[in-house]
Tab-separated table of C-alpha atoms in Angstrom:
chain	number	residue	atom	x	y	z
A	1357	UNK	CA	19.903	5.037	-9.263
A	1358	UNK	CA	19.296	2.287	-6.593
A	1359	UNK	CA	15.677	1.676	-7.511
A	1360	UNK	CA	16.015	-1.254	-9.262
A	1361	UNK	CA	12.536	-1.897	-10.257
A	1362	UNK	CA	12.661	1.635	-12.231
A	1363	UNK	CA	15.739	0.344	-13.642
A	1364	UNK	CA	13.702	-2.740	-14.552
A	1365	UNK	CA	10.923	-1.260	-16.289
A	1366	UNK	CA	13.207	1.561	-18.042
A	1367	UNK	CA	15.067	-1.796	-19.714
A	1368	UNK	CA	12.030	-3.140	-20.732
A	1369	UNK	CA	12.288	-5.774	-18.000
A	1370	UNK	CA	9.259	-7.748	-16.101
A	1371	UNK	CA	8.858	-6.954	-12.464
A	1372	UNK	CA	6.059	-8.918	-10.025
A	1373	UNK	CA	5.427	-7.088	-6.799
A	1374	UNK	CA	2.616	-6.851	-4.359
A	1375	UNK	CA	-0.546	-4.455	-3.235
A	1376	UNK	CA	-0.913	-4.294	0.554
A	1377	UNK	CA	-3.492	-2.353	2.733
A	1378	UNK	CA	-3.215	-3.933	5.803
A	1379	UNK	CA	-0.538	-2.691	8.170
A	1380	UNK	CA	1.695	-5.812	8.553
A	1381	UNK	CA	5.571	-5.963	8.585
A	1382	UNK	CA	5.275	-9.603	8.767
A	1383	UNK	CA	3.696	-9.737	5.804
A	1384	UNK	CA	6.170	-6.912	3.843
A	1385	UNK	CA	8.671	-9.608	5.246
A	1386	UNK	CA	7.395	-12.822	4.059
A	1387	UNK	CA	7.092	-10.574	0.674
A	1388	UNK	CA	10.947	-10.277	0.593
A	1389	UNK	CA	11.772	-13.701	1.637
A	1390	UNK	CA	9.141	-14.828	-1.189
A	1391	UNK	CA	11.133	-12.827	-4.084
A	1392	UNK	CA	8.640	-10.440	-4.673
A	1393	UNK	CA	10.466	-6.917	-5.527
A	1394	UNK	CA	7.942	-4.315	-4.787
A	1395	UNK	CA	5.235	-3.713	-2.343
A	1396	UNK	CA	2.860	-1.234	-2.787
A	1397	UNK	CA	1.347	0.498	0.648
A	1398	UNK	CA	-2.070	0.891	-0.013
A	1399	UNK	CA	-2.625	5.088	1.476
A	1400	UNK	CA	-5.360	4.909	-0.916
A	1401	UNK	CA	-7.833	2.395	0.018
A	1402	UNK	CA	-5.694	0.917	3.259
A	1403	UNK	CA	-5.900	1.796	6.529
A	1404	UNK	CA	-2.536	3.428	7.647
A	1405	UNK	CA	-1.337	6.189	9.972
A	1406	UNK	CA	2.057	8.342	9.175
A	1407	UNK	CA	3.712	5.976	11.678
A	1408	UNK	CA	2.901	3.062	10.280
A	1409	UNK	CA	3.403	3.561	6.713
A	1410	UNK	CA	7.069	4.933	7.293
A	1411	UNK	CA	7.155	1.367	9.581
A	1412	UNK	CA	5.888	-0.791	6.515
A	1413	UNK	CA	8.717	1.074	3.760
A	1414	UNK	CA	11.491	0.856	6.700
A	1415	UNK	CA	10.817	-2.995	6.667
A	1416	UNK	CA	10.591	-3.313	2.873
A	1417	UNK	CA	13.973	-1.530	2.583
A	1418	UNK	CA	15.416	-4.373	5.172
A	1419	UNK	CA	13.812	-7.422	2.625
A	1420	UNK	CA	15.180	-5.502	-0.395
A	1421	UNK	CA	11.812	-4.787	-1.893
A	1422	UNK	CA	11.040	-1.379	-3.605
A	1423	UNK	CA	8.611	0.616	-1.335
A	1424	UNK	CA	5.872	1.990	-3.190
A	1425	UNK	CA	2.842	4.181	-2.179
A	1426	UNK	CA	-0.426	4.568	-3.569
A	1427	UNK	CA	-1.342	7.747	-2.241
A	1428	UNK	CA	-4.597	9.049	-0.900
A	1429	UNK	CA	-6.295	12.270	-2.467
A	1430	UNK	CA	-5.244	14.415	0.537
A	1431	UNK	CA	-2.712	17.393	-1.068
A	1432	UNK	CA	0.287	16.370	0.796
A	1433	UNK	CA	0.053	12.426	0.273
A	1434	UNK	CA	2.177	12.122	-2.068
A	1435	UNK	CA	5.559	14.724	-0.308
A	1436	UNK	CA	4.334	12.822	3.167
A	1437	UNK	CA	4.959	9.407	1.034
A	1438	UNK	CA	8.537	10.898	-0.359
A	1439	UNK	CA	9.915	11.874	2.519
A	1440	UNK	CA	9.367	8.768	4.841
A	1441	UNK	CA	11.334	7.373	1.794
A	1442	UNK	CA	8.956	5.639	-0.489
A	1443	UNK	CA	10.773	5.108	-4.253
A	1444	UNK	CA	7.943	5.351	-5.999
A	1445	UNK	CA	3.911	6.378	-5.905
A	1446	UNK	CA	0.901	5.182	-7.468
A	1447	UNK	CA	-1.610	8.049	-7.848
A	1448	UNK	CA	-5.455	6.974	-8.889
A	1449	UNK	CA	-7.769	8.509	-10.922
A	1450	UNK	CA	-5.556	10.339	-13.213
A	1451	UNK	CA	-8.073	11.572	-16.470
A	1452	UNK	CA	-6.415	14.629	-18.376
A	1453	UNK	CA	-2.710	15.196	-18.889
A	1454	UNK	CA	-3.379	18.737	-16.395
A	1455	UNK	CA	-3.874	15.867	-13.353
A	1456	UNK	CA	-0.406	14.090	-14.710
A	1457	UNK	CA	1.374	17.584	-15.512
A	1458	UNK	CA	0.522	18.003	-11.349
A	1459	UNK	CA	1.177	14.879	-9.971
A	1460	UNK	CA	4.991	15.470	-11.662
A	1461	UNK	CA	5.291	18.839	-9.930
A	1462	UNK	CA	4.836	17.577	-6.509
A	1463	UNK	CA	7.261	14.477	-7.126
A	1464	UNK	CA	10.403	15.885	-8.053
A	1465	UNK	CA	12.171	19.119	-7.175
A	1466	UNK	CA	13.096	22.554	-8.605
A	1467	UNK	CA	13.949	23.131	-11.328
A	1468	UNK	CA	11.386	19.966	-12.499
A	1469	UNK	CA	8.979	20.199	-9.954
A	1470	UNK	CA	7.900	21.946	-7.363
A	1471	UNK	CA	7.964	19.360	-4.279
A	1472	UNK	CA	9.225	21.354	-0.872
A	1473	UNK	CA	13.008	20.146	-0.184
A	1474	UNK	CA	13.831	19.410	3.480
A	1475	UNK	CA	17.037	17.820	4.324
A	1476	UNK	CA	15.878	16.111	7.840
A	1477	UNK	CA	13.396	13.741	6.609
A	1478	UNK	CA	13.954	9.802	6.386
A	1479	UNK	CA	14.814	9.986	2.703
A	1480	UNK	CA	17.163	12.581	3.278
A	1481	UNK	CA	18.881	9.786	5.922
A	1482	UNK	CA	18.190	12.427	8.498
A	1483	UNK	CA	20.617	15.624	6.871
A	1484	UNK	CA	23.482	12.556	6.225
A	1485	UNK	CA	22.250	12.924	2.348
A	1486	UNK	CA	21.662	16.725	1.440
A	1487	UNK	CA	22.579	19.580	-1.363
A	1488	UNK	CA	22.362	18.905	-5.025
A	1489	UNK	CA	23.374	15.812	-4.672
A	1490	UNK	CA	20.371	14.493	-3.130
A	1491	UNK	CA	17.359	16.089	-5.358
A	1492	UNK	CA	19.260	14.822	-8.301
A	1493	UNK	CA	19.211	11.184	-7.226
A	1494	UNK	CA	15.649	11.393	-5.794
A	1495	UNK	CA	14.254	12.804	-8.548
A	1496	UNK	CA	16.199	9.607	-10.420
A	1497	UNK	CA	14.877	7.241	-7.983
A	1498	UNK	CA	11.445	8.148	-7.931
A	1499	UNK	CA	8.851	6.148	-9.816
A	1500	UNK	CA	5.725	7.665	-10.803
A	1501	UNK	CA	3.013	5.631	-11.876
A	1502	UNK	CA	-0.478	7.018	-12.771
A	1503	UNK	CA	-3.469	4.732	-12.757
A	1504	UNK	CA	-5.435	4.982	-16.172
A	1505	UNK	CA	-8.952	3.620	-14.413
A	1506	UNK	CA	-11.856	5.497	-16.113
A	1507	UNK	CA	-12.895	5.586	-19.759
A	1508	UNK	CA	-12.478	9.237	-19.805
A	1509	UNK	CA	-8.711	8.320	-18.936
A	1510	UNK	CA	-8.110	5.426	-21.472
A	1511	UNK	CA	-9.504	8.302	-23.908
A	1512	UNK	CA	-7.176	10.213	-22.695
A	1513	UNK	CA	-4.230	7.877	-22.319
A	1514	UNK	CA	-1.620	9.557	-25.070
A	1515	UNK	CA	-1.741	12.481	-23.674
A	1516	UNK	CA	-1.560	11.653	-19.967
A	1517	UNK	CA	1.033	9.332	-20.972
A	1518	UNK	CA	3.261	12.200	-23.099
A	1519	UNK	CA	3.931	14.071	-19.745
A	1520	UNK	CA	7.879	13.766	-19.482
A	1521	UNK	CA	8.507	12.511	-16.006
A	1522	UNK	CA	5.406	9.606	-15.948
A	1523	UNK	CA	7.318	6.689	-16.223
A	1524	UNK	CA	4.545	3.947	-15.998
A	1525	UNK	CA	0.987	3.410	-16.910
A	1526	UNK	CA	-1.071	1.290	-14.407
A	1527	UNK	CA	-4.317	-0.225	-15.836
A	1528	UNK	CA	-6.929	-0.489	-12.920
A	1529	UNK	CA	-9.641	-3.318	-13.734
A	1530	UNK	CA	-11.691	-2.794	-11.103
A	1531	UNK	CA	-12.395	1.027	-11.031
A	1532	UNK	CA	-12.351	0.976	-15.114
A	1533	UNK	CA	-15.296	-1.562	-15.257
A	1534	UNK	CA	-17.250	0.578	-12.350
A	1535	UNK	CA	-16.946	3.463	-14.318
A	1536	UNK	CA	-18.281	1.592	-17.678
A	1537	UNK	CA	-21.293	0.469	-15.818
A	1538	UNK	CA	-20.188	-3.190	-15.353
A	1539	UNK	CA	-19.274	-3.637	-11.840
A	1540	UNK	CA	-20.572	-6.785	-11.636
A	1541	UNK	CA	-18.981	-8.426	-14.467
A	1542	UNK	CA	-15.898	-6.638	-13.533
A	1543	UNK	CA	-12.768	-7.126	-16.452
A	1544	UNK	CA	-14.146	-10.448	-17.477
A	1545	UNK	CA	-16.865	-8.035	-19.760
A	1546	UNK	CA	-16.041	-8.257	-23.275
A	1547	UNK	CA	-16.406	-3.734	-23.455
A	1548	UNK	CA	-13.945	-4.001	-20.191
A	1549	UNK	CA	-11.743	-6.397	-21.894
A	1550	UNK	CA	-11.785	-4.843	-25.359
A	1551	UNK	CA	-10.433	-1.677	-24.166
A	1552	UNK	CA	-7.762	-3.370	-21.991
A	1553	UNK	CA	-6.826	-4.688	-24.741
A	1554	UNK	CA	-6.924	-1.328	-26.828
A	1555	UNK	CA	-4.153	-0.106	-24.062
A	1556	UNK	CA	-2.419	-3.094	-24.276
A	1557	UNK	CA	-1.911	-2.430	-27.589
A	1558	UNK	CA	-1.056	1.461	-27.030
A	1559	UNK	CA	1.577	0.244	-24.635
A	1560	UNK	CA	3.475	-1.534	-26.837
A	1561	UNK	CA	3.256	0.573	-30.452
A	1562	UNK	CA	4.241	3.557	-28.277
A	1563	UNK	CA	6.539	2.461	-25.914
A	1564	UNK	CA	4.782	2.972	-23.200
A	1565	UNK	CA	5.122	0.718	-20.083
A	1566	UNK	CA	1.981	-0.699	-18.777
A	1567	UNK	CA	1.361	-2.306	-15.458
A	1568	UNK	CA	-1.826	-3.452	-13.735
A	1569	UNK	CA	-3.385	-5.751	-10.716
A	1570	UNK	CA	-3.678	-9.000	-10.533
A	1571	UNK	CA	-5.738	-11.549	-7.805
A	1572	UNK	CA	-3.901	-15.014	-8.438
A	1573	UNK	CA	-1.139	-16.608	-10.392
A	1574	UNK	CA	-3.335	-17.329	-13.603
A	1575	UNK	CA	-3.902	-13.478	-13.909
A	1576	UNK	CA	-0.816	-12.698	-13.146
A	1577	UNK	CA	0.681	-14.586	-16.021
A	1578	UNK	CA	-2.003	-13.354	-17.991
A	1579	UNK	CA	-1.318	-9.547	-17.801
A	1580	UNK	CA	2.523	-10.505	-18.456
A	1581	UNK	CA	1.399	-12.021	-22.021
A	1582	UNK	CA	-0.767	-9.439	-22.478
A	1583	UNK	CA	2.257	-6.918	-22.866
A	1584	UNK	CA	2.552	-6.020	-18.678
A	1585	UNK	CA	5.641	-5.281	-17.651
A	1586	UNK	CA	4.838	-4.654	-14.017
A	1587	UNK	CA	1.950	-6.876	-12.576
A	1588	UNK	CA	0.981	-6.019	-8.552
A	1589	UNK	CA	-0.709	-8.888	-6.624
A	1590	UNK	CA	-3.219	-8.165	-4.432
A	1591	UNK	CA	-2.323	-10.033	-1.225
A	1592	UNK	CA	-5.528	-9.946	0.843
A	1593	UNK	CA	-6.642	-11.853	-1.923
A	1594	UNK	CA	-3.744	-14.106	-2.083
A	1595	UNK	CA	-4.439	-14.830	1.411
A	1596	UNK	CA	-7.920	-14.898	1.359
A	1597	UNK	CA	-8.123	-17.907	-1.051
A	1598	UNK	CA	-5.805	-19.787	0.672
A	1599	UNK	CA	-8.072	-19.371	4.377
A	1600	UNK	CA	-11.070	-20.517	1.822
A	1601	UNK	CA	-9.745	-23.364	-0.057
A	1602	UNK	CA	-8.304	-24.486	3.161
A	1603	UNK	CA	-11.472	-24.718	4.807
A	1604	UNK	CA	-13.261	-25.861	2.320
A	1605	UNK	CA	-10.924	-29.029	1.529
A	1606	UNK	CA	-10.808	-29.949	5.152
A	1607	UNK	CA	-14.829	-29.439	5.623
A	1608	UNK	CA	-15.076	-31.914	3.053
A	1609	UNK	CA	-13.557	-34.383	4.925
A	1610	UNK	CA	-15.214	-33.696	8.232
């Protein structure tokens, strides 16, 4: 296995990575030269064509980070995703262990799944990696993360999480406290925070590894005490703050 942030997590090992949905290889670059080991391509909420998100993992693989996709909800996001040679996929809005039970059939191959094999594509290295050599080591590779970002999924979260082949449960703030009827109070609500916590706790009496988003470095370190073993920064806000608190230090002055 040569994904070394599945290794990571499988070890019981902290990983910090990064959320992008911008189409920038600059920015996948400054990622890699910053020590950040994952990216994840935003298919879900970004704005990228095929072109450019097989552009945005080919430059992640030249930093060393770990190319991740969150997929969109189209049917073939998440064998598009695979093939350009993404290690790993987020999928959102996963509520019933039927949606993760899916999502594991289109990630890995016969006999475990039932995602179409084709030896020319970019993770194949263009027919230079093929046979059973190949499906064995992608299916090894490949990190599958499901979001857990409704109540009805946090309800749910044993049994979404007891599908063999999910390797990591990613806590989404934002969509969670939507769904709970607080979007303006966001996680900061005491109900949104209590049942964080609640899968916090899950996470570590079952073993389960639990990831989520974070917006700056205080939250980041927070959701690593918390029991996070994979934390994903979100960089437009990263570099949104910085523009702001730029400008509004030097319009002080002016």
């Amino acid at each position: 296995m040569n994904n070394h942030v599945k290794q990571k997590i499988l070890n019981g090992e902290r990983s910090m990575g990064a959320f992008l949905g911008i189409y920038s290889t600059a920015i996948v670059e400054m990622m890699g030269l910053a020590g950040y080991e994952f990216i994840v391509i935003d298919d879900e909420h970004g704005t990228f064509d095929h072109s450019e998100l097989e552009n945005m993992i080919r430059t992640a693989e030249n930093v060393g980070i770990v190319p991740i996709v969150r997929v969109s909800y189209d049917e073939s996001s998440i064998q598009k995703a695979l093939d350009k040679g993404a290690k790993g996929i987020h999928v959102p809005m996963v509520n019933s262990r039927e949606d993760a039970e899916m999502i594991v059939q289109k990630a890995k191959f016969p006999p475990y799944g039932k995602r179409g094999a084709a030896f020319s594509t970019r993770a194949a290295k263009f027919g230079k990696r093929s046979g059973e050599t190949y499906l064995r080591e992608s299916d090894a590779e490949i990190l599958i993360v499901v979001h857990i970002e409704t109540l009805e999924a946090a309800e749910r979260f044993e049994e979404i999480m007891s599908v063999d082949g999910i390797d990591l449960a990613f806590l989404g703030p934002t969509d969670l406290s939507v769904s709970m009827g607080y979007p303006t109070e966001g996680a900061s609500h005491p109900e949104v925070r209590s049942v964080l916590d609640e899968l916090f706790r899950k996470g570590k009496q079952l073993n389960i590894p639990i990831g989520t988003l974070a917006v700056n470095k205080e939250a980041t370190i927070d959701s690593f005490d918390r029991g996070a073993v994979y934390v994903g920064v979100l960089a437009t806000a990263l570099i949104s703050t910085a523009f702001n608190d730029l400008s509004a230090d030097v319009k002080e002055k002016l």
